[in-house]
Amino acid sequence: MGMDRIVAIEDDVGVCRLLRHTLAREDFDLQIVNNGTAGLDLARTLSPDLILLDLGLPDIDGLEVCRRLKSTPETRHIPVIILTGNDKESDVVNGLEIGADDYIVKPVRPRILTARIRAALRRRLNPADTPKTGQDLKIGTLTISAQREVLTLDGEVVDLNPSEFHFIHTLTQVLAPPGDAPSLDFFVGQEGLSLYAEHRLDRLSPIFLALLNGSLQHPLLLKFAGLSLLHTNPNQAETFLNRSATLFAEAGNPVAELSILSHLVLHHLFILGNVEKAAELFKKTEALEHPHFDRLSALSRISVAQALAVGYALFLDNFSRAYEYLSIAEAIAEDRGLGHFRVFNLLIKAYHAYVTADVEKLSRTIHEILLLLNHPQIDTTNKALLKMAQLFYLSLTGDYCYFSAVEETVRDEFGALLPPSSLPLRLLTLLQTESAQANGGHDTVISLHKSDPGPPTVLTSMLALSEALTNRSGAAEKTVQSYLNAKKSIPFFDMQGRLYSIRTLLEIDQSAEAAALLEQTRLQLATSNWRMINIQVLSLSLLFHRGQPLSVQQLTTLQMLITEIKATGIRHLPCLTADDLSSLLYAAIHHDIERLFAADLCRELLGISWNRNWEPVPILHFRTLGGLQLSCQQNPLLSIESFSRRQRDCLALLIAAPNNRIEQEEMQLIFWPDSPPDKARANFDTMLSRLRKTLQAMIAPLSAKNYLKLKNSIVSLDYCSFDIDQLRHAFDRGSKCLSNHDCWQADIAISHGLLLWNGDFIPGSSLADQTAKVADQIHQACTKMTLLWGNRLTELGQTARAIRLLNKAIARDRCNEELIAALHRNYMRSNNLVKADLLLRQYEKSLHAEGYPPADIGRLLTRVRTLTSV
């Protein structure tokens, strides 16, 4: 047999070099042309075995080239693999609908390239893949003309590419009377799973349903009908897959049953959220795997290996076995150019980092996930599963500020894809509960879970703690017992629920029961590596002795606890309240256990600083953007209305000054430039005294003199924090992360900063020269970061978030041309022409209101449209 002839239609010099080197080494006969016209001519004259087609060609759009190839009789049977540097999902879908057989996103590794080429050639050369001549085949409302390669459903022609048509045609040969064709079963299984692996099977679901309505109840048809509906109709998918598994079991085909069970394990666990059923199916899969795994097809081995890996990790806490199976799945997928099968590898890696409290490993894993998320082979459900890793991170670090910034986006993404019972949405609810509890919103937790009934889970024990902390002891006792008596499912989360139960029992004065449960937990943890759980167990053991002098053994426990928190980098212990954490950190500082680290944690997590005598001093926080508000440990104290104009100006001056310090003489010159020195000094003393009095009235029993100081003729604000400093720090950190291509940490930092941007710096201040500069700097920094991060979000495929971000900025600067152009561009890219047009009309109205001449307005509108089209 001669060498396979391949035509590459590609204009990128680097890619052409790669193709020549890789394909020559694999004994392919390669010819390269650099434009679509030459490619079409060569395809007609040479009739190659396969065509590699770039989308970004200089003369004809690659999709148009593909359409012409597939609509021309001489070339329509030639497999076409799209090569594209654009991972835009719509382009890939359009290419497949036009008739392309596959697609590869550049840059591509040589091994994946050759694997995908050989797979396409195998499909073309397989005898079972050759259309048969003869009469049309009619099943129910479905008609297949093999000679013309046309399929009609309810009288309408269904647009299928060659590989999809050949799969359906061969499947019907197995299913249709007068009998089946068992020799084709293996081919159908392989080709169907290939389409499923490439997320192309859902396009065929109407055909499968028509065949089922035609009274064809073959288990193979039920299997593929179920797989095609996994993402669009999960309950019906479960019904079909269950029926298929039962029929294969009754027919004595354990190999086919094993393949289907693996899909059901993952489906019940992640999509339906039926953890107990998933665990039951995992046991069946595990029992069938040992005698039958080697008899599976390659693609079935991937799904079985992944189901076993997930089961070993979540149900048995056996990560060594989990990684063994994941390595099998990844090796097979890599050999066939299906790199997107790394989804479950990364998800288990993230879960492992979560339970072992490895913040750094989890952050690196999320970075890997973000690089994979926009790959077109990653379907929307898998994107939701991968985003679970981000929820793990937020739970581990207690980063509820970031969570509040993205909660709406995350829930929109998950809610559109998954039922409320799904594991990602359950995890989202868990994080929402943690966030509410951390901020003292226990009534919110109670209302949240009253409207979310279901089998007892870790969420039930979290509800019990909120009930206990709001003096609902009877309800808390009943709730915690319902959790402890319930059947358990995922060991790590079950153990976390037990810790909440222990803390609840302590709160409702059932310390003996709590101590017994804690001791039982300690014994069960002896063989685990759940570092996150162990740290909380150390914490709970110390709470039994709160308010009492610590023994030598308890001091050793406290040392171990603080050392573990420092080593892991975690900033959140879920089952502890703020009072619990403060008592532990106060004890560490009092006994000089990692004193500086404990003091930093107090400052960061509790809003507590320490004076030179190591006495606690609550930090006063000034919110200055959009107004002026003072709070202490998240409790609002004063708003802008509480201060006189002069007092507000004084605070604005101090907050804007370097290190929040300013010389008394300078302040006197600013406020009373024309007054004699004695008079200015007297006025200053009166202003400072009145400002202290205003503060003192609200922060008692704290002393205002500890915060607003006058020493050595320097006025200062001490033991205070300011939102503008936090904003600057967040933007600095975000910029550094972006320069290091760490989008995940950049997202956290930048979202923190932009969340603080609630308006101008202390609006209404009369000290224009002193504070206007700061106000302008902050506004410019926020606008610049909005544009920068909005563009990056668009590149990452998060257009909805980018639109929200830009709309928030435009609400504060309605005439900003760059913001308007960026938002208009996002509306156009998301095909929201109505909102794009409305935006320009609002922009025109705002320009009129600002007094712009009509000629300038016309020029600005034209420029926005031009910027949008670039």
mmCIF file of N, CA, C and O in Angstrom, residues 784-813:
data_model
loop_
_atom_site.group_PDB
_atom_site.id
_atom_site.type_symbol
_atom_site.label_atom_id
_atom_site.label_comp_id
_atom_site.label_asym_id
_atom_site.label_seq_id
_atom_site.Cartn_x
_atom_site.Cartn_y
_atom_site.Cartn_z
ATOM 1 N N LYS A 784 -8.326 52.282 34.320
ATOM 2 C CA LYS A 784 -7.292 51.546 33.595
ATOM 3 C C LYS A 784 -7.367 50.055 33.885
ATOM 4 O O LYS A 784 -7.275 49.218 32.964
ATOM 5 N N MET A 785 -7.560 49.683 35.151
ATOM 6 C CA MET A 785 -7.631 48.264 35.504
ATOM 7 C C MET A 785 -8.903 47.623 34.961
ATOM 8 O O MET A 785 -8.901 46.455 34.563
ATOM 9 N N THR A 786 -9.997 48.378 34.936
ATOM 10 C CA THR A 786 -11.234 47.858 34.355
ATOM 11 C C THR A 786 -11.038 47.506 32.889
ATOM 12 O O THR A 786 -11.463 46.444 32.418
ATOM 13 N N LEU A 787 -10.403 48.404 32.149
ATOM 14 C CA LEU A 787 -10.155 48.140 30.729
ATOM 15 C C LEU A 787 -9.226 46.952 30.542
ATOM 16 O O LEU A 787 -9.475 46.060 29.719
ATOM 17 N N LEU A 788 -8.143 46.929 31.313
ATOM 18 C CA LEU A 788 -7.159 45.848 31.197
ATOM 19 C C LEU A 788 -7.784 44.504 31.529
ATOM 20 O O LEU A 788 -7.673 43.533 30.766
ATOM 21 N N TRP A 789 -8.461 44.441 32.680
ATOM 22 C CA TRP A 789 -9.013 43.165 33.119
ATOM 23 C C TRP A 789 -10.259 42.794 32.308
ATOM 24 O O TRP A 789 -10.503 41.608 32.048
ATOM 25 N N GLY A 790 -11.029 43.786 31.883
ATOM 26 C CA GLY A 790 -12.180 43.491 31.036
ATOM 27 C C GLY A 790 -11.759 42.842 29.726
ATOM 28 O O GLY A 790 -12.376 41.874 29.269
ATOM 29 N N ASN A 791 -10.681 43.354 29.114
ATOM 30 C CA ASN A 791 -10.171 42.739 27.882
ATOM 31 C C ASN A 791 -9.688 41.319 28.132
ATOM 32 O O ASN A 791 -9.907 40.418 27.315
ATOM 33 N N ARG A 792 -9.017 41.111 29.272
ATOM 34 C CA ARG A 792 -8.508 39.766 29.573
ATOM 35 C C ARG A 792 -9.663 38.793 29.827
ATOM 36 O O ARG A 792 -9.603 37.642 29.400
ATOM 37 N N LEU A 793 -10.714 39.253 30.504
ATOM 38 C CA LEU A 793 -11.876 38.390 30.725
ATOM 39 C C LEU A 793 -12.521 37.998 29.400
ATOM 40 O O LEU A 793 -12.946 36.845 29.219
ATOM 41 N N THR A 794 -12.573 38.943 28.475
ATOM 42 C CA THR A 794 -13.124 38.633 27.151
ATOM 43 C C THR A 794 -12.278 37.574 26.463
ATOM 44 O O THR A 794 -12.807 36.623 25.858
ATOM 45 N N GLU A 795 -10.949 37.706 26.544
ATOM 46 C CA GLU A 795 -10.053 36.705 25.953
ATOM 47 C C GLU A 795 -10.247 35.335 26.599
ATOM 48 O O GLU A 795 -10.105 34.301 25.942
ATOM 49 N N LEU A 796 -10.577 35.326 27.899
ATOM 50 C CA LEU A 796 -10.767 34.069 28.622
ATOM 51 C C LEU A 796 -12.166 33.501 28.409
ATOM 52 O O LEU A 796 -12.517 32.470 28.991
ATOM 53 N N GLY A 797 -12.981 34.164 27.583
ATOM 54 C CA GLY A 797 -14.319 33.661 27.300
ATOM 55 C C GLY A 797 -15.361 34.055 28.321
ATOM 56 O O GLY A 797 -16.485 33.548 28.296
ATOM 57 N N GLN A 798 -15.028 34.969 29.244
ATOM 58 C CA GLN A 798 -15.976 35.388 30.282
ATOM 59 C C GLN A 798 -16.583 36.743 29.908
ATOM 60 O O GLN A 798 -16.439 37.742 30.620
ATOM 61 N N THR A 799 -17.272 36.751 28.771
ATOM 62 C CA THR A 799 -17.824 37.995 28.251
ATOM 63 C C THR A 799 -18.853 38.604 29.200
ATOM 64 O O THR A 799 -18.901 39.831 29.369
ATOM 65 N N ALA A 800 -19.682 37.772 29.824
ATOM 66 C CA ALA A 800 -20.718 38.292 30.728
ATOM 67 C C ALA A 800 -20.080 39.052 31.889
ATOM 68 O O ALA A 800 -20.566 40.123 32.283
ATOM 69 N N ARG A 801 -18.992 38.517 32.444
ATOM 70 C CA ARG A 801 -18.315 39.216 33.542
ATOM 71 C C ARG A 801 -17.695 40.517 33.061
ATOM 72 O O ARG A 801 -17.737 41.531 33.751
ATOM 73 N N ALA A 802 -17.110 40.480 31.871
ATOM 74 C CA ALA A 802 -16.503 41.695 31.317
ATOM 75 C C ALA A 802 -17.558 42.783 31.141
ATOM 76 O O ALA A 802 -17.317 43.962 31.445
ATOM 77 N N ILE A 803 -18.742 42.409 30.684
ATOM 78 C CA ILE A 803 -19.824 43.376 30.476
ATOM 79 C C ILE A 803 -20.264 43.970 31.812
ATOM 80 O O ILE A 803 -20.468 45.192 31.921
ATOM 81 N N ARG A 804 -20.409 43.152 32.842
ATOM 82 C CA ARG A 804 -20.787 43.662 34.167
ATOM 83 C C ARG A 804 -19.761 44.656 34.678
ATOM 84 O O ARG A 804 -20.081 45.709 35.227
ATOM 85 N N LEU A 805 -18.492 44.304 34.497
ATOM 86 C CA LEU A 805 -17.389 45.135 34.975
ATOM 87 C C LEU A 805 -17.394 46.496 34.282
ATOM 88 O O LEU A 805 -17.281 47.547 34.917
ATOM 89 N N LEU A 806 -17.542 46.487 32.964
ATOM 90 C CA LEU A 806 -17.509 47.724 32.196
ATOM 91 C C LEU A 806 -18.731 48.590 32.479
ATOM 92 O O LEU A 806 -18.635 49.818 32.544
ATOM 93 N N ASN A 807 -19.873 47.961 32.661
ATOM 94 C CA ASN A 807 -21.080 48.729 32.990
ATOM 95 C C ASN A 807 -20.933 49.458 34.319
ATOM 96 O O ASN A 807 -21.376 50.604 34.466
ATOM 97 N N LYS A 808 -20.299 48.789 35.288
ATOM 98 C CA LYS A 808 -20.079 49.424 36.594
ATOM 99 C C LYS A 808 -19.187 50.658 36.442
ATOM 100 O O LYS A 808 -19.437 51.702 37.049
ATOM 101 N N ALA A 809 -18.137 50.536 35.621
ATOM 102 C CA ALA A 809 -17.227 51.668 35.429
ATOM 103 C C ALA A 809 -17.909 52.806 34.674
ATOM 104 O O ALA A 809 -17.723 53.989 35.001
ATOM 105 N N ILE A 810 -18.704 52.487 33.667
ATOM 106 C CA ILE A 810 -19.378 53.517 32.870
ATOM 107 C C ILE A 810 -20.410 54.273 33.703
ATOM 108 O O ILE A 810 -20.641 55.473 33.490
ATOM 109 N N ALA A 811 -20.996 53.600 34.688
ATOM 110 C CA ALA A 811 -21.951 54.289 35.561
ATOM 111 C C ALA A 811 -21.293 55.450 36.294
ATOM 112 O O ALA A 811 -21.968 56.396 36.699
ATOM 113 N N ARG A 812 -19.954 55.416 36.438
ATOM 114 C CA ARG A 812 -19.226 56.488 37.122
ATOM 115 C C ARG A 812 -18.512 57.419 36.151
ATOM 116 O O ARG A 812 -17.916 58.400 36.576
ATOM 117 N N ASP A 813 -18.498 57.051 34.879
ATOM 118 C CA ASP A 813 -17.799 57.880 33.888
ATOM 119 C C ASP A 813 -18.470 57.661 32.532
ATOM 120 O O ASP A 813 -17.944 56.965 31.666
#
